[in-house]
Coordinates of C-alpha atoms in Angstrom, one line a residue:
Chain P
X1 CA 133.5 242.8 231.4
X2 CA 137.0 244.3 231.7
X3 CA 139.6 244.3 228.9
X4 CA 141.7 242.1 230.0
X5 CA 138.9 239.3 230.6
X6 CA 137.6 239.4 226.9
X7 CA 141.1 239.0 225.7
X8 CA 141.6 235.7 228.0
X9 CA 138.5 234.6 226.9
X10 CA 139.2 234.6 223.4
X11 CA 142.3 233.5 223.6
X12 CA 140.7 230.4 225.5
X13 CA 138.5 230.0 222.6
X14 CA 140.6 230.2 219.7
X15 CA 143.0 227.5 221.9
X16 CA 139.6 225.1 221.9
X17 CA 139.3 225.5 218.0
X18 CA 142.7 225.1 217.6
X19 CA 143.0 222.1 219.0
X20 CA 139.6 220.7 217.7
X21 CA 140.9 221.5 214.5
X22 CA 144.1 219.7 215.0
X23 CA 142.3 216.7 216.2
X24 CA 140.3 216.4 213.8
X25 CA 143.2 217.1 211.3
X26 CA 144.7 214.1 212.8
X27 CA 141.5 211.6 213.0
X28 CA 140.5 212.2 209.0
X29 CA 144.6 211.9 207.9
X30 CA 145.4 208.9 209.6
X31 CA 142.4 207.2 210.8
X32 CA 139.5 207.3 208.7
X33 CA 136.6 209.5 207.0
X34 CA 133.4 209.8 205.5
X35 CA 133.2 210.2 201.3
X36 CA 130.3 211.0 199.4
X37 CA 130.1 209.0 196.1
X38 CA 129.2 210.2 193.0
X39 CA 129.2 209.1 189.3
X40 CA 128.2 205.6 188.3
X41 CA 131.7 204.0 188.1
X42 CA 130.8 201.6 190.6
X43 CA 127.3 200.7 190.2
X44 CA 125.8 198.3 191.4
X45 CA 127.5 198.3 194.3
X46 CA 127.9 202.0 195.1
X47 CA 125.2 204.5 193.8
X48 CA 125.5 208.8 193.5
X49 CA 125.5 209.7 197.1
X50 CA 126.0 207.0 199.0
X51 CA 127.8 208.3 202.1
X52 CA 130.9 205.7 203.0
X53 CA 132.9 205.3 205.8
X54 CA 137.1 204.5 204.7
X55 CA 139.6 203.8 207.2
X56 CA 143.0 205.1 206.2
X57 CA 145.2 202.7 208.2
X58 CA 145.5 199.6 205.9
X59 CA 146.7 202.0 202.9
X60 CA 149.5 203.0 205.0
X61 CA 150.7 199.8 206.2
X62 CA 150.3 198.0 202.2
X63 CA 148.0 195.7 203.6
X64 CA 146.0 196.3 200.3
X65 CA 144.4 193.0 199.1
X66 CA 142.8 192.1 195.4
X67 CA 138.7 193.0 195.8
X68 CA 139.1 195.8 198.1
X69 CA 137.1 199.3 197.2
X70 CA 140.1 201.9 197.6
X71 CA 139.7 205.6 197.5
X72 CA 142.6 207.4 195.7
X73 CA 143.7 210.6 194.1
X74 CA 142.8 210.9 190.5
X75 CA 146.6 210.1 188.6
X76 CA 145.3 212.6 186.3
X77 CA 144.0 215.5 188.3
X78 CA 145.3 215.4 191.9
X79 CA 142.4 217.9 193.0
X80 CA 139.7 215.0 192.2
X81 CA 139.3 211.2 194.1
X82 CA 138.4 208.2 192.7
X83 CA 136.8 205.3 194.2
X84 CA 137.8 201.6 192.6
X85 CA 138.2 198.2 193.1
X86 CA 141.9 196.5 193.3
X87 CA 142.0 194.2 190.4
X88 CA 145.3 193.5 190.3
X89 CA 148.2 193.8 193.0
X90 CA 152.2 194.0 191.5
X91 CA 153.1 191.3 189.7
X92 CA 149.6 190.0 188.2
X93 CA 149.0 189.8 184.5
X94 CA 146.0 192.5 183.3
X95 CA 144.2 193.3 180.6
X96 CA 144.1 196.3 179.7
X97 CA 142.9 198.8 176.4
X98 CA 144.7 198.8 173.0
X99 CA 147.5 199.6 172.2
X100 CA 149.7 197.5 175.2
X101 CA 146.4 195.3 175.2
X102 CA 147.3 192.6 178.5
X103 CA 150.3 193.6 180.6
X104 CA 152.0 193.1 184.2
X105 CA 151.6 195.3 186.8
X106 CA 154.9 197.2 187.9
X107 CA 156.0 197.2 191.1
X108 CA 154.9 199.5 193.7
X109 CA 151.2 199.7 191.5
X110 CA 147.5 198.9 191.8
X111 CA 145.2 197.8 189.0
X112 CA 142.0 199.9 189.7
X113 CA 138.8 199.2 187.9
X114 CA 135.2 200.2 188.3
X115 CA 132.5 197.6 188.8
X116 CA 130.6 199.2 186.1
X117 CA 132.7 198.1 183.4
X118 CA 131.2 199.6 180.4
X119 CA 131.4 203.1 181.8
X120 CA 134.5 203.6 184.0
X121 CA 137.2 205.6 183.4
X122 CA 139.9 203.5 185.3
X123 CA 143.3 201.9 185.0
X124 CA 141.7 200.4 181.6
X125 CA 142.6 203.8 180.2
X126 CA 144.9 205.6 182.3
X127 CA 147.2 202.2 183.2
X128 CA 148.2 201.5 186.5
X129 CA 147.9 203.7 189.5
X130 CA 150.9 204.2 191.9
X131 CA 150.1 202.6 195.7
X132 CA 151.0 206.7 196.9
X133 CA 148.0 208.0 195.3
X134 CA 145.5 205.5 197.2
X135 CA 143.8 207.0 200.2
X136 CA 141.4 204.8 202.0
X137 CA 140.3 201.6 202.0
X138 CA 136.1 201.5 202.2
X139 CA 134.7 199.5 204.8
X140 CA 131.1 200.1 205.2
X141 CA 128.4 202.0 203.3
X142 CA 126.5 204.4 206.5
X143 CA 124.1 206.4 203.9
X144 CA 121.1 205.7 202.8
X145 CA 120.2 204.0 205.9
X146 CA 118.3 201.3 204.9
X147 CA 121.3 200.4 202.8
X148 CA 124.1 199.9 205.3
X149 CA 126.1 197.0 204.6
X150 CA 129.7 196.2 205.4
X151 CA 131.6 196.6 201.8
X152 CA 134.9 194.3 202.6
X153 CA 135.3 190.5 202.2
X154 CA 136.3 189.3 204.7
Chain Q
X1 CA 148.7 214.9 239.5
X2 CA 151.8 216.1 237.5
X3 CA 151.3 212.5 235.5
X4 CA 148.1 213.2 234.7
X5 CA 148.5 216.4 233.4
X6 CA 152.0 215.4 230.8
X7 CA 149.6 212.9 229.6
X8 CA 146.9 215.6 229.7
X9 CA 149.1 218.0 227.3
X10 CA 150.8 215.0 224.8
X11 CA 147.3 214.3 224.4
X12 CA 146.3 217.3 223.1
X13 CA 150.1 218.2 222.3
X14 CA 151.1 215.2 219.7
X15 CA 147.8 216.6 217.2
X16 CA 149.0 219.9 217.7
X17 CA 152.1 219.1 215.9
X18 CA 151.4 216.6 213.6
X19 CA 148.8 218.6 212.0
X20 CA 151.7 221.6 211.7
X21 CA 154.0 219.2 210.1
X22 CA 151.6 217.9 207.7
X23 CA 150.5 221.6 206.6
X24 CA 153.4 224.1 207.1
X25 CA 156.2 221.9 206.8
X26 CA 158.9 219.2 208.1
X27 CA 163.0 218.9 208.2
X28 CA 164.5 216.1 206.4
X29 CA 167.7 214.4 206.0
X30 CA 169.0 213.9 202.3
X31 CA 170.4 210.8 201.6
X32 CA 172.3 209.3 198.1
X33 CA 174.2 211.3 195.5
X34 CA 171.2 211.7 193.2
X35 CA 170.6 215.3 193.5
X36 CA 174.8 216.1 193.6
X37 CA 175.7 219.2 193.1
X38 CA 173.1 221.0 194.7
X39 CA 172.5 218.5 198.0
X40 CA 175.2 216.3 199.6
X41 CA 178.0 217.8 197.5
X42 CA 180.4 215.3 199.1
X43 CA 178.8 212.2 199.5
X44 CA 180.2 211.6 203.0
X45 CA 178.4 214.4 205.0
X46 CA 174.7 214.6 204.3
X47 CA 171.8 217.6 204.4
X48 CA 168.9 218.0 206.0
X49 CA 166.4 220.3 203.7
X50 CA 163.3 222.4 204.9
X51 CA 160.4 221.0 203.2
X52 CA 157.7 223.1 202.6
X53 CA 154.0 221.5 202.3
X54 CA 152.6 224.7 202.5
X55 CA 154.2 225.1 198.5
X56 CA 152.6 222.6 197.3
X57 CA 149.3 222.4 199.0
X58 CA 147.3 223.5 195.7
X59 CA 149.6 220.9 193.4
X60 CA 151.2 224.3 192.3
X61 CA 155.1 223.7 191.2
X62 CA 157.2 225.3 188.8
X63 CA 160.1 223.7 186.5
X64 CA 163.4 224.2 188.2
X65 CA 161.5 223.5 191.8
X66 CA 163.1 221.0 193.7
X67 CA 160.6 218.4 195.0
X68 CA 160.1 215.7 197.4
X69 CA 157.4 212.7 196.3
X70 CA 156.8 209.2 197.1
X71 CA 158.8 207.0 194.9
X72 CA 156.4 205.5 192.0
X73 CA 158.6 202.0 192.5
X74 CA 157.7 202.1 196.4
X75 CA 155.3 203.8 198.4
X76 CA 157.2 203.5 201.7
X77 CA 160.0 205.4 200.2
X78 CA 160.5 209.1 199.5
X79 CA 162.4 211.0 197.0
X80 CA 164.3 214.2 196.3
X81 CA 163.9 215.2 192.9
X82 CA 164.3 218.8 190.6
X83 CA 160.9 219.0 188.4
X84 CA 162.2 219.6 184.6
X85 CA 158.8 219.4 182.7
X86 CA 155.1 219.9 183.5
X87 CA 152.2 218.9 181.5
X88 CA 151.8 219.4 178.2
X89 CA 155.7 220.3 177.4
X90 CA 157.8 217.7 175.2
X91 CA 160.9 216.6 176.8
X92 CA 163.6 214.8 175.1
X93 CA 164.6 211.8 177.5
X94 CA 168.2 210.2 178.8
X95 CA 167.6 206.7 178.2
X96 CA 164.3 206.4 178.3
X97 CA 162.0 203.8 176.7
X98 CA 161.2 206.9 173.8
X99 CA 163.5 209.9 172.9
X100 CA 160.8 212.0 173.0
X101 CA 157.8 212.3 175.4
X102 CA 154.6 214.3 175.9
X103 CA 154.0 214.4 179.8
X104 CA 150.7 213.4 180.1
X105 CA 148.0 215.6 181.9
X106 CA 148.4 215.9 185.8
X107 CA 151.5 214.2 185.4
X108 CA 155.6 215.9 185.6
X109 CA 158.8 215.1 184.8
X110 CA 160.9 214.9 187.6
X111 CA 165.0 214.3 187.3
X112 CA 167.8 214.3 189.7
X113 CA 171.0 216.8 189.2
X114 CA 173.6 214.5 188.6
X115 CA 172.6 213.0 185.3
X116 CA 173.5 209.6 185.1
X117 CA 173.4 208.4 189.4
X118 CA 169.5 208.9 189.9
X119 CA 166.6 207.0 189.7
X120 CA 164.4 209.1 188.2
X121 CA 161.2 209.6 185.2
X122 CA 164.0 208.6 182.8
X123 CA 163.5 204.6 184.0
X124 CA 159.9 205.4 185.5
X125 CA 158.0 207.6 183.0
X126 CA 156.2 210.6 183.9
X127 CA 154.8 211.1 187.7
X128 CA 151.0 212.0 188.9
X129 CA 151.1 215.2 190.6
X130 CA 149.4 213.6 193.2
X131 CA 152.5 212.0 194.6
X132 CA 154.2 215.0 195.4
X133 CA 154.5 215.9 198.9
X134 CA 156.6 218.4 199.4
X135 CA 159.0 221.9 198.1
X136 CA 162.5 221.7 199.5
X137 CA 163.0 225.2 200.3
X138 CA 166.3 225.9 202.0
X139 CA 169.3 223.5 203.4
X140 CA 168.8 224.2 207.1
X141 CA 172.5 222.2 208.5
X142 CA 175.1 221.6 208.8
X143 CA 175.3 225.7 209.5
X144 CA 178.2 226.4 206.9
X145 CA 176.0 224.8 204.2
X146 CA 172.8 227.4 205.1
X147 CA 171.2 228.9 202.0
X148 CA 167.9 228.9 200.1
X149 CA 167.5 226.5 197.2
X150 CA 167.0 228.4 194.0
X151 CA 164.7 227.6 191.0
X152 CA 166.7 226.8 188.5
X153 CA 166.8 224.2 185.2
X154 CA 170.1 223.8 183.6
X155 CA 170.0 224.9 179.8
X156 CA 170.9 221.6 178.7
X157 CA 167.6 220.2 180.3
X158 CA 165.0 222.7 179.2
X159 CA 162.0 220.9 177.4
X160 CA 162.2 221.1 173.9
X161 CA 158.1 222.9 174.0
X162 CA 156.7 224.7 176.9
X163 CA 152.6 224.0 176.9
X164 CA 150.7 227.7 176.8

């Protein structure tokens, strides 16, 4: 092989991952992903690695309803996710931990608690969660197999 | 032929640059008074800013750096704002529910320039870091308005104590 044909080859290449990348980029941004779960926030219904399919498109429209599973970014350490249920949409009365006890949640908020009430650090204790943060709405649980169930109401 | 291959090349195209304006970066127009002097200086001709999402990939910001996040009050809505306090400092508040407050962890204070015509963490408390989405970098037109925003907190609006 000449030179010249090894460089057009690997420019060819790179081009291919490129644009795989970029696709990909694209899908898991604005369509939707796969997220391990771990941590027993949100047992019964999800258990440590569970492997769940979110779609990322109802988030971005503010099509969020009250029961959905949302993935967002941890208010308190942007690096980590969480994975909640929406308890409460702007304008519903919560209750919450001492010391503001029950309270209304602000506009442009989500009320996030885990299912597992007695050991979940949610909303309870950080207050409500800005609708920026969330990430993905879950639909469907795809790992362990003889587990998959659809995770939505409706 | 020629159809099939413009749809060939938007189809691989249109990734292409969405991905490099969701990781390197994005112009965007300014609008409001809220960060006057710095941006829009008069408010009837308005900037457009190079914002950076390289900067902030890594949630990595410095006080003085002028910011763009997702409004707290409404997630369709984005905001300009300069970061004055990260977490752990104390910052003494304009008309805030306390006079005092301890940003919480993962959280910053975020204020606009002109003191008094912003919407900023004085009526909606600290911000996660997570809504951050960009570092205004530069003001890239109109042309006789070209220069590279500095980091920079007036004295006035230091916190009163910087976390170690």
């Amino acid at each position: 092989m000449s030179y010249k044909t090894i460089v057009r080859k690997s420019s060819a290449l790179m081009g291919y991952v490129i644009q795989t990348a970029c696709i990909t980029h694209c899908v898991i941004e604005y369509v939707g992903d796969f997220v391990l779960c771990t941590g027993p926030s949100m047992e019964p219904t999800l258990e440590t690695n569970n492997i769940l399919f979110t779609e990322h498109i109802t988030p971005r429209l503010q099509r969020l309803r009250r029961g959905d599973i949302v993935t967002a970014k941890c208010p308190t350490d942007p690096k980590q996710n969480i994975c909640k249920r929406i308890t409460g949409l702007p304008g519903d009365k919560v209750k919450g931990y001492l010391p503001r006890g029950s309270q209304v949640v602000p506009r442009g908020h989500v009320w996030l608690e885990g299912d597992n009430s007695d050991n979940s650090k949610d909303s309870r204790m950080y207050g409500p969660v800005p609708q920026g943060l969330i990430r993905g709405r879950v639909v469907c649980r795809v790992w362990p197999l003889h587990r998959i169930s659809s995770l939505t109401d409706y | 032929m020629s159809f099939r291959s413009l749809f060939k090349s938007l189809l691989f195209g249109v990734p292409i640059g969405v991905t490099f304006l969701d990781s390197v970066g994005y112009v965007a127009r300014v609008e409001g008074i809220s960060m006057q002097p710095v941006l829009n200086p008069e408010s009837k001709n308005t900037d457009y800013v190079f914002l950076s999402r390289w900067a902030v990939s890594d949630y990595q910001i410095n006080r003085g750096d002028i910011i763009s996040l997702v409004s707290p009050k409404d997630p369709n809505q984005k905001i300009i704002k300069r970061v004055v306090a990260l977490e752990g400092d104390v910052v003494s508040t304009l008309g805030y529910k306390s006079k005092y407050v301890r940003v919480p962890e993962g959280h910053c204070w975020v204020e606009g320039d002109h003191t008094g015509h912003t919407l900023d963490s004085n009526s909606f408390g600290p911000v996660s870091l997570g809504l951050i989405s960009a570092k205004a970098l530069c003001i890239v037109w109109p042309p006789e308005r070209w220069q590279s925003l500095e980091t920079k907190l007036p004295e006035s609006r230091k916190p009163i104590s910087i976390a170690i």
